[in-house]
Coordinates of C-alpha atoms and ligand atoms in Angstrom, one line a residue:
X29 CA -9.8 27.1 -5.3
X30 CA -6.0 25.7 -5.0
X31 CA -4.7 22.5 -6.8
X32 CA -5.2 19.5 -4.0
X33 CA -4.1 15.7 -4.7
X34 CA -5.3 12.3 -3.3
X35 CA -1.4 10.8 -2.1
X36 CA -0.5 8.2 0.1
X37 CA 3.0 6.4 1.1
X38 CA 3.5 3.3 -0.4
X39 CA 5.8 0.2 -1.7
X40 CA 5.6 -1.3 -4.8
X41 CA 5.7 -4.7 -5.7
X42 CA 8.8 -6.0 -8.1
X43 CA 6.8 -7.0 -11.7
X44 CA 7.7 -11.0 -11.1
X45 CA 5.7 -10.5 -8.2
X46 CA 2.3 -9.0 -9.3
X47 CA 2.7 -11.3 -11.9
X48 CA 2.4 -14.2 -10.0
X49 CA 0.1 -12.9 -7.7
X50 CA -2.0 -12.4 -10.0
X51 CA -1.9 -16.1 -11.1
X52 CA -2.3 -17.3 -7.5
X53 CA -5.3 -14.3 -7.2
X54 CA -7.3 -16.4 -10.4
X55 CA -6.4 -18.8 -9.4
X56 CA -7.7 -19.5 -5.4
X57 CA -10.9 -17.0 -5.2
X58 CA -13.5 -17.8 -7.7
X59 CA -14.8 -14.3 -9.7
X60 CA -17.8 -13.2 -7.4
X61 CA -15.1 -13.1 -4.2
X62 CA -14.7 -9.7 -4.9
X63 CA -13.2 -7.1 -7.7
X64 CA -9.2 -8.0 -8.1
X65 CA -7.4 -5.2 -8.3
X66 CA -5.0 -4.5 -11.5
X67 CA -1.9 -6.1 -11.6
X68 CA 0.2 -2.9 -11.8
X69 CA -1.9 -1.9 -8.5
X70 CA -0.6 -3.5 -6.1
X71 CA 0.8 -1.7 -3.3
X72 CA 1.8 -1.7 0.3
X73 CA 0.7 1.3 2.1
X74 CA 2.5 2.7 4.7
X75 CA 0.9 6.2 5.2
X76 CA -2.1 7.2 3.8
X77 CA -2.0 11.3 3.3
X78 CA -5.5 13.0 1.8
X79 CA -6.1 15.4 0.2
X80 CA -2.9 17.7 0.2
X81 CA -1.5 20.7 -1.1
X82 CA 1.1 21.5 -3.3
X83 CA 2.6 23.2 -0.3
X84 CA 2.2 20.5 2.2
X85 CA 2.7 17.8 -0.7
X86 CA 6.1 20.0 -1.4
X87 CA 7.1 19.7 2.8
X88 CA 6.3 16.1 2.9
X89 CA 8.6 14.9 0.2
X90 CA 11.2 17.0 1.7
X91 CA 11.0 15.0 5.1
X92 CA 10.7 12.1 3.6
X93 CA 14.3 13.1 1.9
X94 CA 15.3 12.9 5.5
X95 CA 14.7 9.2 6.5
X96 CA 17.9 7.2 5.8
X97 CA 17.0 3.6 7.2
X98 CA 18.8 0.0 5.4
X99 CA 16.4 -1.4 3.1
X100 CA 14.9 -5.2 4.6
X101 CA 13.3 -8.2 3.1
X102 CA 9.2 -8.6 2.8
X103 CA 7.6 -11.6 2.5
X104 CA 4.0 -12.3 2.0
X105 CA 2.9 -15.0 3.5
X106 CA -0.3 -14.6 5.0
X107 CA -3.4 -13.7 4.0
X108 CA -7.0 -12.1 5.5
X109 CA -10.5 -10.9 5.0
X110 CA -12.1 -7.5 6.8
X111 CA -15.4 -8.3 5.6
X112 CA -16.7 -4.6 6.7
X113 CA -14.0 -2.9 4.2
X114 CA -14.5 -5.8 2.0
X115 CA -10.6 -6.3 1.4
X116 CA -8.9 -9.5 0.9
X117 CA -5.4 -8.8 1.6
X118 CA -2.2 -10.6 1.5
X119 CA 0.3 -10.0 3.8
X120 CA 3.3 -10.6 6.7
X121 CA 2.8 -13.1 9.1
X122 CA 6.1 -11.3 10.7
X123 CA 6.3 -7.6 10.1
X124 CA 9.8 -6.8 9.3
X125 CA 11.4 -4.0 11.7
X126 CA 12.4 -1.7 9.1
X127 CA 9.0 -2.0 7.4
X128 CA 7.2 -0.6 11.5
X129 CA 9.8 1.6 11.5
X130 CA 9.5 3.2 7.5
X131 CA 5.8 3.0 8.1
X132 CA 5.5 4.9 11.8
X133 CA 8.6 8.1 10.5
X134 CA 5.9 8.4 8.0
X135 CA 2.8 8.8 9.6
X136 CA 4.0 10.5 12.1
X137 CA 6.1 12.9 9.1
X138 CA 2.2 13.7 8.2
X139 CA 0.0 14.3 11.7
X140 CA 2.9 16.9 11.9
X141 CA 1.9 18.3 8.5
X142 CA -1.3 18.2 9.4
X143 CA -2.3 15.0 7.3
X144 CA -5.2 13.0 9.6
X145 CA -3.9 10.2 10.2
X146 CA -6.2 6.8 11.4
X147 CA -5.5 5.6 15.3
X148 CA -5.5 2.2 14.1
X149 CA -2.9 0.1 14.2
X150 CA -1.0 -0.1 10.9
X151 CA -1.7 -3.6 9.3
X152 CA 0.9 -3.7 6.4
X153 CA -1.6 -5.1 3.6
X154 CA -1.7 -5.5 -0.4
X155 CA -5.2 -5.3 -1.3
X156 CA -6.0 -8.3 -3.3
X157 CA -9.8 -7.5 -3.7
X158 CA -11.9 -5.4 -3.2
X159 CA -15.7 -4.9 -2.9
X160 CA -15.6 -8.6 -1.2
X161 CA -18.3 -8.2 1.5
X162 CA -19.5 -12.1 1.5
X163 CA -17.9 -14.3 3.3
X164 CA -15.5 -16.2 1.2
X165 CA -13.0 -19.2 2.4
X166 CA -9.7 -18.0 2.1
X167 CA -6.1 -20.4 1.2
X168 CA -3.9 -22.0 3.2
X169 CA -1.3 -20.7 4.3
X170 CA 0.5 -22.2 1.9
X171 CA 2.3 -19.7 -0.2
X172 CA 5.1 -16.5 0.3
X173 CA 6.7 -14.1 -1.7
X174 CA 9.3 -12.6 -0.8
X175 CA 11.9 -9.9 -2.3
X176 CA 13.9 -6.8 -1.2
X177 CA 12.7 -3.5 -0.1
X178 CA 15.0 -1.3 -1.4
X179 CA 12.8 1.8 -2.2
X180 CA 9.6 3.8 -0.8
X181 CA 7.7 5.9 -3.6
X182 CA 4.6 9.0 -3.2
X183 CA 1.7 8.2 -4.3
X184 CA -0.7 10.4 -6.0
X185 CA -4.2 8.0 -6.9
X186 CA -6.8 9.1 -9.1
X187 CA -10.8 7.9 -10.2
X188 CA -10.7 8.0 -13.7
X189 CA -13.0 6.2 -15.8
X190 CA -14.0 3.8 -13.5
X191 CA -11.4 2.9 -12.6
X192 CA -8.9 4.3 -9.2
X193 CA -5.2 4.4 -10.7
X194 CA -1.5 4.9 -8.8
X195 CA 0.4 6.6 -9.7
X196 CA 4.0 7.6 -8.4
X197 CA 4.6 11.3 -7.9
X198 CA 8.6 10.5 -6.8
X199 CA 10.9 7.6 -4.7
X200 CA 13.1 7.3 -2.2
X201 CA 16.4 4.5 -1.8
X202 CA 16.7 2.8 1.6
X203 CA 20.2 2.6 2.5
Ligands
3AM303 O1 -5.4 -0.3 -0.5 P1 -4.6 -0.4 0.5 O2 -5.4 -0.4 1.8 O3 -3.5 -0.1 0.6 O4 -7.6 1.4 1.1 C1 -7.2 3.3 1.2 C2 -5.1 2.5 0.7 O5 -4.8 1.5 0.6 C3 -6.1 3.2 2.1 O6 -5.0 4.3 1.3 C4 -4.3 3.5 -0.2 C5 -4.6 4.2 -1.3 O7 -6.4 4.8 -1.8 N1 -7.0 4.3 2.1 C6 -8.1 6.0 1.7 N2 -9.2 6.3 2.4 C7 -8.0 5.7 3.7 C8 -8.6 7.3 5.0 N3 -9.0 7.8 5.6 C9 -6.7 5.3 3.4 N4 -6.3 5.0 4.7 C10 -6.4 5.9 5.8 N5 -6.9 6.2 5.6

């Protein structure tokens, strides 16, 4: 059988922001709220690709390399809880146009390459906690992290030793 990898396009968060987020999360949510994402796993998914062959990965990477759009500023000033998927997340109250454009382009390239894309609208978010299935009280919206986004990344998602890890395979500059 040909080798397949579980892939997605996404954004990394600056290291300082990740450190601040995990400190804030620890002070904001009780331990039983859910399973915290590791600091080095915090990301924003742009387009989920699923299990992809090497050949298709090459085609997707070529198309991603043709994207030419400027960077943008991402502000995380909103939080929410999706009880059905058990996710507590942070995201922007107002998604920047550049983010929506980038995600739409990657999602349509993925669909054209035969990767199933959910019909659900894109809801930009950074997953903070998983397995958050019980009701939780969300903090007042008095927080804000803001940073420039200058590149996007192709990640491989791998499950090993009881934990999902994300490895950056390639990245492209926004310019
Ligand atoms: O942590 P977030 O929510 O950003 O939920 C999965 C994770 O996103 C999402 O892809 C990211 C990396 O695993 N994901 C997993 N399966 C998915 C699917 N079938 C999916 N997104 C859409 N459709």
